[in-house]
mmCIF file of N, CA and C in Angstrom:
data_model
loop_
_atom_site.group_PDB
_atom_site.id
_atom_site.type_symbol
_atom_site.label_atom_id
_atom_site.label_comp_id
_atom_site.label_asym_id
_atom_site.label_seq_id
_atom_site.Cartn_x
_atom_site.Cartn_y
_atom_site.Cartn_z
ATOM 1 N N UNK W 1 105.266 90.230 126.228
ATOM 2 C CA UNK W 1 106.223 90.792 125.308
ATOM 3 C C UNK W 1 105.738 90.618 123.875
ATOM 4 N N UNK W 2 106.444 91.275 122.959
ATOM 5 C CA UNK W 2 106.077 91.243 121.555
ATOM 6 C C UNK W 2 106.819 90.123 120.857
ATOM 7 N N UNK W 3 106.121 89.433 119.977
ATOM 8 C CA UNK W 3 106.716 88.397 119.160
ATOM 9 C C UNK W 3 106.738 88.831 117.709
ATOM 10 N N UNK W 4 107.892 88.718 117.064
ATOM 11 C CA UNK W 4 108.047 89.008 115.648
ATOM 12 C C UNK W 4 108.363 87.712 114.929
ATOM 13 N N UNK W 5 107.609 87.425 113.891
ATOM 14 C CA UNK W 5 107.784 86.192 113.141
ATOM 15 C C UNK W 5 108.063 86.527 111.688
ATOM 16 N N UNK W 6 109.250 86.168 111.214
ATOM 17 C CA UNK W 6 109.639 86.400 109.831
ATOM 18 C C UNK W 6 109.324 85.177 108.981
ATOM 19 N N UNK W 7 109.122 85.417 107.706
ATOM 20 C CA UNK W 7 108.926 84.342 106.755
ATOM 21 C C UNK W 7 109.386 84.806 105.381
ATOM 22 N N UNK W 8 109.638 83.859 104.502
ATOM 23 C CA UNK W 8 109.976 84.177 103.126
ATOM 24 C C UNK W 8 111.429 84.000 102.751
ATOM 25 N N UNK W 9 112.296 83.714 103.705
ATOM 26 C CA UNK W 9 113.693 83.505 103.389
ATOM 27 C C UNK W 9 113.911 82.209 102.639
ATOM 28 N N UNK W 10 115.075 82.098 102.039
ATOM 29 C CA UNK W 10 115.403 80.899 101.299
ATOM 30 C C UNK W 10 116.540 81.126 100.341
ATOM 31 N N UNK W 11 116.649 80.241 99.388
ATOM 32 C CA UNK W 11 117.705 80.274 98.386
ATOM 33 C C UNK W 11 117.189 80.913 97.109
ATOM 34 N N UNK W 12 117.971 81.835 96.570
ATOM 35 C CA UNK W 12 117.601 82.505 95.336
ATOM 36 C C UNK W 12 118.850 82.724 94.491
ATOM 37 N N UNK W 13 118.691 82.649 93.186
ATOM 38 C CA UNK W 13 119.803 82.901 92.277
ATOM 39 C C UNK W 13 120.096 84.393 92.184
ATOM 40 N N UNK W 14 121.357 84.727 91.961
ATOM 41 C CA UNK W 14 121.725 86.121 91.751
ATOM 42 C C UNK W 14 120.894 86.719 90.622
ATOM 43 N N UNK W 15 120.418 87.933 90.850
ATOM 44 C CA UNK W 15 119.550 88.588 89.891
ATOM 45 C C UNK W 15 118.080 88.327 90.121
ATOM 46 N N UNK W 16 117.777 87.399 90.999
ATOM 47 C CA UNK W 16 116.401 87.065 91.280
ATOM 48 C C UNK W 16 115.775 87.978 92.316
ATOM 49 N N UNK W 17 114.559 87.645 92.680
ATOM 50 C CA UNK W 17 113.787 88.451 93.620
ATOM 51 C C UNK W 17 113.267 87.591 94.754
ATOM 52 N N UNK W 18 113.018 88.247 95.865
ATOM 53 C CA UNK W 18 112.505 87.566 97.043
ATOM 54 C C UNK W 18 111.758 88.583 97.894
ATOM 55 N N UNK W 19 110.695 88.146 98.523
ATOM 56 C CA UNK W 19 109.931 89.007 99.412
ATOM 57 C C UNK W 19 109.855 88.380 100.793
ATOM 58 N N UNK W 20 110.253 89.139 101.789
ATOM 59 C CA UNK W 20 110.178 88.714 103.170
ATOM 60 C C UNK W 20 108.967 89.345 103.838
ATOM 61 N N UNK W 21 108.453 88.672 104.847
ATOM 62 C CA UNK W 21 107.320 89.193 105.595
ATOM 63 C C UNK W 21 107.587 89.058 107.082
ATOM 64 N N UNK W 22 106.991 89.957 107.843
ATOM 65 C CA UNK W 22 107.114 89.938 109.290
ATOM 66 C C UNK W 22 105.769 90.304 109.899
ATOM 67 N N UNK W 23 105.368 89.529 110.874
ATOM 68 C CA UNK W 23 104.141 89.808 111.598
ATOM 69 C C UNK W 23 104.460 90.006 113.070
ATOM 70 N N UNK W 24 103.947 91.068 113.638
ATOM 71 C CA UNK W 24 104.157 91.382 115.042
ATOM 72 C C UNK W 24 102.883 91.121 115.817
ATOM 73 N N UNK W 25 103.040 90.545 116.982
ATOM 74 C CA UNK W 25 101.897 90.306 117.841
ATOM 75 C C UNK W 25 102.197 90.785 119.254
ATOM 76 N N UNK W 26 101.198 91.336 119.888
ATOM 77 C CA UNK W 26 101.325 91.867 121.234
ATOM 78 C C UNK W 26 100.124 92.740 121.513
ATOM 79 N N UNK W 27 99.262 92.298 122.382
ATOM 80 C CA UNK W 27 97.953 92.934 122.542
ATOM 81 C C UNK W 27 98.032 94.361 123.075
ATOM 82 N N UNK W 28 99.107 94.706 123.774
ATOM 83 C CA UNK W 28 99.219 96.046 124.338
ATOM 84 C C UNK W 28 100.312 96.886 123.691
ATOM 85 N N UNK W 29 100.845 96.432 122.580
ATOM 86 C CA UNK W 29 101.968 97.092 121.929
ATOM 87 C C UNK W 29 101.526 97.842 120.680
ATOM 88 N N UNK W 30 101.906 99.098 120.584
ATOM 89 C CA UNK W 30 101.631 99.920 119.408
ATOM 90 C C UNK W 30 102.932 100.190 118.676
ATOM 91 N N UNK W 31 102.966 99.886 117.388
ATOM 92 C CA UNK W 31 104.178 100.023 116.596
ATOM 93 C C UNK W 31 104.396 101.470 116.177
ATOM 94 N N UNK W 32 105.604 101.967 116.428
ATOM 95 C CA UNK W 32 106.011 103.284 115.954
ATOM 96 C C UNK W 32 106.981 103.181 114.778
ATOM 97 N N UNK W 33 107.848 102.191 114.811
ATOM 98 C CA UNK W 33 108.824 101.954 113.760
ATOM 99 C C UNK W 33 108.897 100.455 113.513
ATOM 100 N N UNK W 34 108.971 100.060 112.261
ATOM 101 C CA UNK W 34 109.126 98.648 111.944
ATOM 102 C C UNK W 34 109.914 98.522 110.647
ATOM 103 N N UNK W 35 110.727 97.473 110.553
ATOM 104 C CA UNK W 35 111.492 97.267 109.339
ATOM 105 C C UNK W 35 112.477 96.139 109.478
ATOM 106 N N UNK W 36 113.610 96.288 108.774
ATOM 107 C CA UNK W 36 114.523 95.176 108.591
ATOM 108 C C UNK W 36 115.978 95.566 108.756
ATOM 109 N N UNK W 37 116.731 94.693 109.380
ATOM 110 C CA UNK W 37 118.178 94.723 109.432
ATOM 111 C C UNK W 37 118.696 93.408 108.879
ATOM 112 N N UNK W 38 119.990 93.361 108.598
ATOM 113 C CA UNK W 38 120.582 92.110 108.148
ATOM 114 C C UNK W 38 121.993 91.977 108.681
ATOM 115 N N UNK W 39 122.447 90.748 108.779
ATOM 116 C CA UNK W 39 123.797 90.465 109.217
ATOM 117 C C UNK W 39 124.387 89.397 108.309
ATOM 118 N N UNK W 40 125.380 89.796 107.533
ATOM 119 C CA UNK W 40 126.074 88.882 106.648
ATOM 120 C C UNK W 40 127.143 88.126 107.420
ATOM 121 N N UNK W 41 127.570 86.979 106.910
ATOM 122 C CA UNK W 41 128.607 86.208 107.602
ATOM 123 C C UNK W 41 129.861 87.039 107.855
ATOM 124 N N UNK W 42 130.313 87.072 109.098
ATOM 125 C CA UNK W 42 131.519 87.782 109.460
ATOM 126 C C UNK W 42 131.400 89.290 109.514
ATOM 127 N N UNK W 43 130.198 89.823 109.377
ATOM 128 C CA UNK W 43 129.997 91.261 109.374
ATOM 129 C C UNK W 43 129.025 91.683 110.468
ATOM 130 N N UNK W 44 129.018 92.977 110.755
ATOM 131 C CA UNK W 44 128.105 93.521 111.746
ATOM 132 C C UNK W 44 126.703 93.686 111.167
ATOM 133 N N UNK W 45 125.746 93.683 112.050
ATOM 134 C CA UNK W 45 124.370 93.917 111.645
ATOM 135 C C UNK W 45 124.225 95.321 111.075
ATOM 136 N N UNK W 46 123.468 95.456 110.003
ATOM 137 C CA UNK W 46 123.267 96.747 109.374
ATOM 138 C C UNK W 46 121.804 96.961 109.021
ATOM 139 N N UNK W 47 121.438 98.212 108.959
ATOM 140 C CA UNK W 47 120.074 98.567 108.581
ATOM 141 C C UNK W 47 119.850 98.306 107.098
ATOM 142 N N UNK W 48 118.694 97.760 106.777
ATOM 143 C CA UNK W 48 118.266 97.622 105.397
ATOM 144 C C UNK W 48 117.251 98.724 105.088
ATOM 145 N N UNK W 49 116.130 98.682 105.770
ATOM 146 C CA UNK W 49 115.135 99.731 105.660
ATOM 147 C C UNK W 49 114.166 99.633 106.821
ATOM 148 N N UNK W 50 113.810 100.768 107.392
ATOM 149 C CA UNK W 50 112.768 100.831 108.400
ATOM 150 C C UNK W 50 111.807 101.943 108.021
ATOM 151 N N UNK W 51 110.584 101.818 108.502
ATOM 152 C CA UNK W 51 109.567 102.792 108.185
ATOM 153 C C UNK W 51 108.756 103.101 109.439
ATOM 154 N N UNK W 52 108.467 104.376 109.647
ATOM 155 C CA UNK W 52 107.683 104.787 110.797
ATOM 156 C C UNK W 52 106.200 104.631 110.505
ATOM 157 N N UNK W 53 105.413 104.659 111.557
ATOM 158 C CA UNK W 53 103.965 104.562 111.388
ATOM 159 C C UNK W 53 103.411 105.731 110.594
ATOM 160 N N UNK W 54 104.148 106.857 110.562
ATOM 161 C CA UNK W 54 103.739 108.005 109.779
ATOM 162 C C UNK W 54 104.186 107.973 108.337
ATOM 163 N N UNK W 55 104.953 106.947 107.950
ATOM 164 C CA UNK W 55 105.343 106.780 106.564
ATOM 165 C C UNK W 55 106.766 107.186 106.226
ATOM 166 N N UNK W 56 107.503 107.755 107.176
ATOM 167 C CA UNK W 56 108.881 108.132 106.897
ATOM 168 C C UNK W 56 109.773 106.900 106.878
ATOM 169 N N UNK W 57 110.669 106.839 105.906
ATOM 170 C CA UNK W 57 111.537 105.686 105.734
ATOM 171 C C UNK W 57 113.002 106.055 105.909
ATOM 172 N N UNK W 58 113.773 105.103 106.374
ATOM 173 C CA UNK W 58 115.219 105.217 106.460
ATOM 174 C C UNK W 58 115.788 103.939 105.857
ATOM 175 N N UNK W 59 116.757 104.075 104.971
ATOM 176 C CA UNK W 59 117.244 102.912 104.253
ATOM 177 C C UNK W 59 118.716 103.046 103.925
ATOM 178 N N UNK W 60 119.328 101.919 103.625
ATOM 179 C CA UNK W 60 120.725 101.892 103.231
ATOM 180 C C UNK W 60 120.856 102.281 101.763
ATOM 181 N N UNK W 61 121.830 103.144 101.469
ATOM 182 C CA UNK W 61 122.047 103.555 100.088
ATOM 183 C C UNK W 61 122.372 102.371 99.181
ATOM 184 N N UNK W 62 123.003 101.343 99.738
ATOM 185 C CA UNK W 62 123.419 100.207 98.942
ATOM 186 C C UNK W 62 122.249 99.410 98.366
ATOM 187 N N UNK W 63 121.071 99.562 98.935
ATOM 188 C CA UNK W 63 119.918 98.802 98.459
ATOM 189 C C UNK W 63 118.850 99.695 97.834
ATOM 190 N N UNK W 64 119.096 100.988 97.787
ATOM 191 C CA UNK W 64 118.124 101.910 97.221
ATOM 192 C C UNK W 64 117.814 101.546 95.773
ATOM 193 N N UNK W 65 116.535 101.488 95.465
ATOM 194 C CA UNK W 65 116.110 101.148 94.122
ATOM 195 C C UNK W 65 115.906 99.672 93.895
ATOM 196 N N UNK W 66 116.406 98.833 94.789
ATOM 197 C CA UNK W 66 116.267 97.394 94.652
ATOM 198 C C UNK W 66 115.479 96.777 95.800
ATOM 199 N N UNK W 67 115.386 97.468 96.905
ATOM 200 C CA UNK W 67 114.704 96.973 98.091
ATOM 201 C C UNK W 67 113.706 98.020 98.550
ATOM 202 N N UNK W 68 112.513 97.587 98.878
ATOM 203 C CA UNK W 68 111.509 98.538 99.312
ATOM 204 C C UNK W 68 110.508 97.898 100.265
ATOM 205 N N UNK W 69 109.998 98.703 101.172
ATOM 206 C CA UNK W 69 108.894 98.320 102.043
ATOM 207 C C UNK W 69 107.632 98.950 101.479
ATOM 208 N N UNK W 70 106.636 98.160 101.144
ATOM 209 C CA UNK W 70 105.395 98.728 100.613
ATOM 210 C C UNK W 70 104.797 99.760 101.558
ATOM 211 N N UNK W 71 104.247 100.825 101.001
ATOM 212 C CA UNK W 71 103.701 101.921 101.795
ATOM 213 C C UNK W 71 102.363 101.578 102.430
ATOM 214 N N UNK W 72 101.694 100.559 101.923
ATOM 215 C CA UNK W 72 100.357 100.238 102.399
ATOM 216 C C UNK W 72 100.329 98.950 103.222
ATOM 217 N N UNK W 73 101.343 98.759 104.034
ATOM 218 C CA UNK W 73 101.368 97.583 104.891
ATOM 219 C C UNK W 73 100.182 97.566 105.848
ATOM 220 N N UNK W 74 99.700 96.372 106.117
ATOM 221 C CA UNK W 74 98.664 96.223 107.127
ATOM 222 C C UNK W 74 99.241 96.528 108.504
ATOM 223 N N UNK W 75 98.378 96.912 109.412
ATOM 224 C CA UNK W 75 98.819 97.228 110.763
ATOM 225 C C UNK W 75 99.520 96.031 111.391
ATOM 226 N N UNK W 76 100.663 96.312 112.014
ATOM 227 C CA UNK W 76 101.467 95.323 112.726
ATOM 228 C C UNK W 76 102.138 94.303 111.806
ATOM 229 N N UNK W 77 102.247 94.619 110.531
ATOM 230 C CA UNK W 77 102.960 93.767 109.589
ATOM 231 C C UNK W 77 103.882 94.614 108.726
ATOM 232 N N UNK W 78 104.898 93.974 108.169
ATOM 233 C CA UNK W 78 105.799 94.647 107.252
ATOM 234 C C UNK W 78 106.392 93.617 106.305
ATOM 235 N N UNK W 79 106.595 94.016 105.062
ATOM 236 C CA UNK W 79 107.228 93.170 104.070
ATOM 237 C C UNK W 79 108.489 93.850 103.558
ATOM 238 N N UNK W 80 109.341 93.075 102.936
ATOM 239 C CA UNK W 80 110.534 93.606 102.298
ATOM 240 C C UNK W 80 110.652 92.957 100.933
ATOM 241 N N UNK W 81 110.483 93.751 99.896
ATOM 242 C CA UNK W 81 110.599 93.264 98.526
ATOM 243 C C UNK W 81 112.008 93.531 98.027
ATOM 244 N N UNK W 82 112.690 92.484 97.605
ATOM 245 C CA UNK W 82 114.067 92.590 97.161
ATOM 246 C C UNK W 82 114.172 92.123 95.713
ATOM 247 N N UNK W 83 114.757 92.956 94.886
ATOM 248 C CA UNK W 83 114.960 92.653 93.476
ATOM 249 C C UNK W 83 116.448 92.724 93.136
ATOM 250 N N UNK W 84 116.817 92.112 92.037
ATOM 251 C CA UNK W 84 118.200 92.135 91.552
ATOM 252 C C UNK W 84 119.184 91.756 92.652
ATOM 253 N N UNK W 85 118.898 90.677 93.319
ATOM 254 C CA UNK W 85 119.717 90.248 94.443
ATOM 255 C C UNK W 85 121.121 89.871 93.998
ATOM 256 N N UNK W 86 122.079 90.203 94.852
ATOM 257 C CA UNK W 86 123.485 89.910 94.615
ATOM 258 C C UNK W 86 123.990 88.934 95.671
ATOM 259 N N UNK W 87 125.070 88.200 95.366
ATOM 260 C CA UNK W 87 125.612 87.272 96.364
ATOM 261 C C UNK W 87 125.930 87.951 97.692
ATOM 262 N N UNK W 88 126.358 89.205 97.673
ATOM 263 C CA UNK W 88 126.653 89.911 98.912
ATOM 264 C C UNK W 88 125.402 90.217 99.722
ATOM 265 N N UNK W 89 124.233 89.959 99.154
ATOM 266 C CA UNK W 89 123.001 90.082 99.897
ATOM 267 C C UNK W 89 122.719 88.891 100.789
ATOM 268 N N UNK W 90 123.543 87.875 100.703
ATOM 269 C CA UNK W 90 123.388 86.716 101.577
ATOM 270 C C UNK W 90 123.569 87.143 103.028
ATOM 271 N N UNK W 91 122.569 86.898 103.838
ATOM 272 C CA UNK W 91 122.595 87.339 105.223
ATOM 273 C C UNK W 91 121.387 86.784 105.952
ATOM 274 N N UNK W 92 121.453 86.876 107.260
ATOM 275 C CA UNK W 92 120.267 86.651 108.067
ATOM 276 C C UNK W 92 119.542 87.983 108.178
ATOM 277 N N UNK W 93 118.304 88.005 107.788
ATOM 278 C CA UNK W 93 117.503 89.216 107.813
ATOM 279 C C UNK W 93 116.605 89.197 109.041
ATOM 280 N N UNK W 94 116.666 90.287 109.803
ATOM 281 C CA UNK W 94 115.941 90.388 111.059
ATOM 282 C C UNK W 94 114.847 91.441 110.977
ATOM 283 N N UNK W 95 113.684 91.077 111.395
ATOM 284 C CA UNK W 95 112.613 92.043 111.562
ATOM 285 C C UNK W 95 112.828 92.804 112.869
ATOM 286 N N UNK W 96 112.578 94.106 112.836
ATOM 287 C CA UNK W 96 112.785 94.969 113.993
ATOM 288 C C UNK W 96 111.578 95.866 114.171
ATOM 289 N N UNK W 97 111.218 96.100 115.414
ATOM 290 C CA UNK W 97 110.141 97.044 115.671
ATOM 291 C C UNK W 97 110.418 97.825 116.944
ATOM 292 N N UNK W 98 109.905 99.040 116.977
ATOM 293 C CA UNK W 98 109.979 99.914 118.139
ATOM 294 C C UNK W 98 108.591 100.478 118.369
ATOM 295 N N UNK W 99 108.173 100.503 119.614
ATOM 296 C CA UNK W 99 106.845 101.005 119.883
ATOM 297 C C UNK W 99 106.624 101.337 121.336
ATOM 298 N N UNK W 100 105.365 101.313 121.725
ATOM 299 C CA UNK W 100 105.014 101.715 123.079
ATOM 300 C C UNK W 100 103.718 101.056 123.511
ATOM 301 N N UNK W 101 103.488 101.092 124.798
ATOM 302 C CA UNK W 101 102.210 100.725 125.373
ATOM 303 C C UNK W 101 101.617 101.972 126.004
ATOM 304 N N UNK W 102 100.509 101.825 126.699
ATOM 305 C CA UNK W 102 99.913 102.966 127.376
ATOM 306 C C UNK W 102 100.781 103.468 128.521
ATOM 307 N N UNK W 103 101.735 102.656 128.957
ATOM 308 C CA UNK W 103 102.508 102.984 130.151
ATOM 309 C C UNK W 103 104.017 103.066 129.928
ATOM 310 N N UNK W 104 104.511 102.542 128.827
ATOM 311 C CA UNK W 104 105.934 102.533 128.542
ATOM 312 C C UNK W 104 106.194 102.989 127.117
ATOM 313 N N UNK W 105 107.357 103.626 126.913
ATOM 314 C CA UNK W 105 107.763 104.095 125.600
ATOM 315 C C UNK W 105 109.173 103.614 125.282
ATOM 316 N N UNK W 106 109.532 103.649 124.020
ATOM 317 C CA UNK W 106 110.865 103.266 123.601
ATOM 318 C C UNK W 106 111.158 101.782 123.698
ATOM 319 N N UNK W 107 110.142 100.966 123.601
ATOM 320 C CA UNK W 107 110.331 99.524 123.630
ATOM 321 C C UNK W 107 110.748 99.033 122.244
ATOM 322 N N UNK W 108 111.707 98.112 122.190
ATOM 323 C CA UNK W 108 112.097 97.555 120.898
ATOM 324 C C UNK W 108 112.247 96.045 120.977
ATOM 325 N N UNK W 109 112.053 95.401 119.829
ATOM 326 C CA UNK W 109 112.058 93.949 119.750
ATOM 327 C C UNK W 109 112.658 93.501 118.434
ATOM 328 N N UNK W 110 113.221 92.306 118.458
ATOM 329 C CA UNK W 110 113.825 91.698 117.283
ATOM 330 C C UNK W 110 113.228 90.329 117.025
ATOM 331 N N UNK W 111 113.078 89.995 115.753
ATOM 332 C CA UNK W 111 112.734 88.640 115.400
ATOM 333 C C UNK W 111 113.952 87.745 115.477
ATOM 334 N N UNK W 112 113.749 86.470 115.289
ATOM 335 C CA UNK W 112 114.849 85.512 115.347
ATOM 336 C C UNK W 112 115.631 85.429 114.044
ATOM 337 N N UNK W 113 115.128 86.023 112.989
ATOM 338 C CA UNK W 113 115.836 86.092 111.729
ATOM 339 C C UNK W 113 115.403 85.030 110.738
ATOM 340 N N UNK W 114 115.569 85.354 109.471
ATOM 341 C CA UNK W 114 115.335 84.406 108.395
ATOM 342 C C UNK W 114 116.503 84.499 107.420
ATOM 343 N N UNK W 115 117.023 83.363 107.024
ATOM 344 C CA UNK W 115 118.222 83.325 106.198
ATOM 345 C C UNK W 115 117.875 83.477 104.725
ATOM 346 N N UNK W 116 118.563 84.414 104.086
ATOM 347 C CA UNK W 116 118.485 84.585 102.643
ATOM 348 C C UNK W 116 119.845 84.231 102.056
ATOM 349 N N UNK W 117 119.863 83.283 101.155
ATOM 350 C CA UNK W 117 121.097 82.869 100.501
ATOM 351 C C UNK W 117 120.987 83.163 99.017
ATOM 352 N N UNK W 118 121.889 84.000 98.526
ATOM 353 C CA UNK W 118 121.911 84.366 97.115
ATOM 354 C C UNK W 118 123.082 83.641 96.470
ATOM 355 N N UNK W 119 122.791 82.740 95.581
ATOM 356 C CA UNK W 119 123.821 81.951 94.931
ATOM 357 C C UNK W 119 124.247 82.588 93.621
ATOM 358 N N UNK W 120 125.499 82.333 93.251
ATOM 359 C CA UNK W 120 126.024 82.857 91.998
ATOM 360 C C UNK W 120 125.835 81.878 90.862
#
């Protein structure tokens, strides 16, 4: 199976910046989509931004202009650059990927999450 490992979470002051990283490993897995979701306390998980291997992105309007996935990510890795963070950005951020092997399609995996706490 595929393993996703997130890093970069922590405590940041409101208005500050933070960059998360995710590395995917799996010798027979090819990534088609990779990106980030988040789940705030007491709320449902929501999409932050995901990007396809072809470069197409899907993102939440609430973070547009403040959150971005670099276009030149290395293969099987993804980062999330967050600027002007707000307290409502406090959440567990999950790396997500969808891909395939030579024999199966539509496989998806989740990381265990990394906590981002934005203090006021």
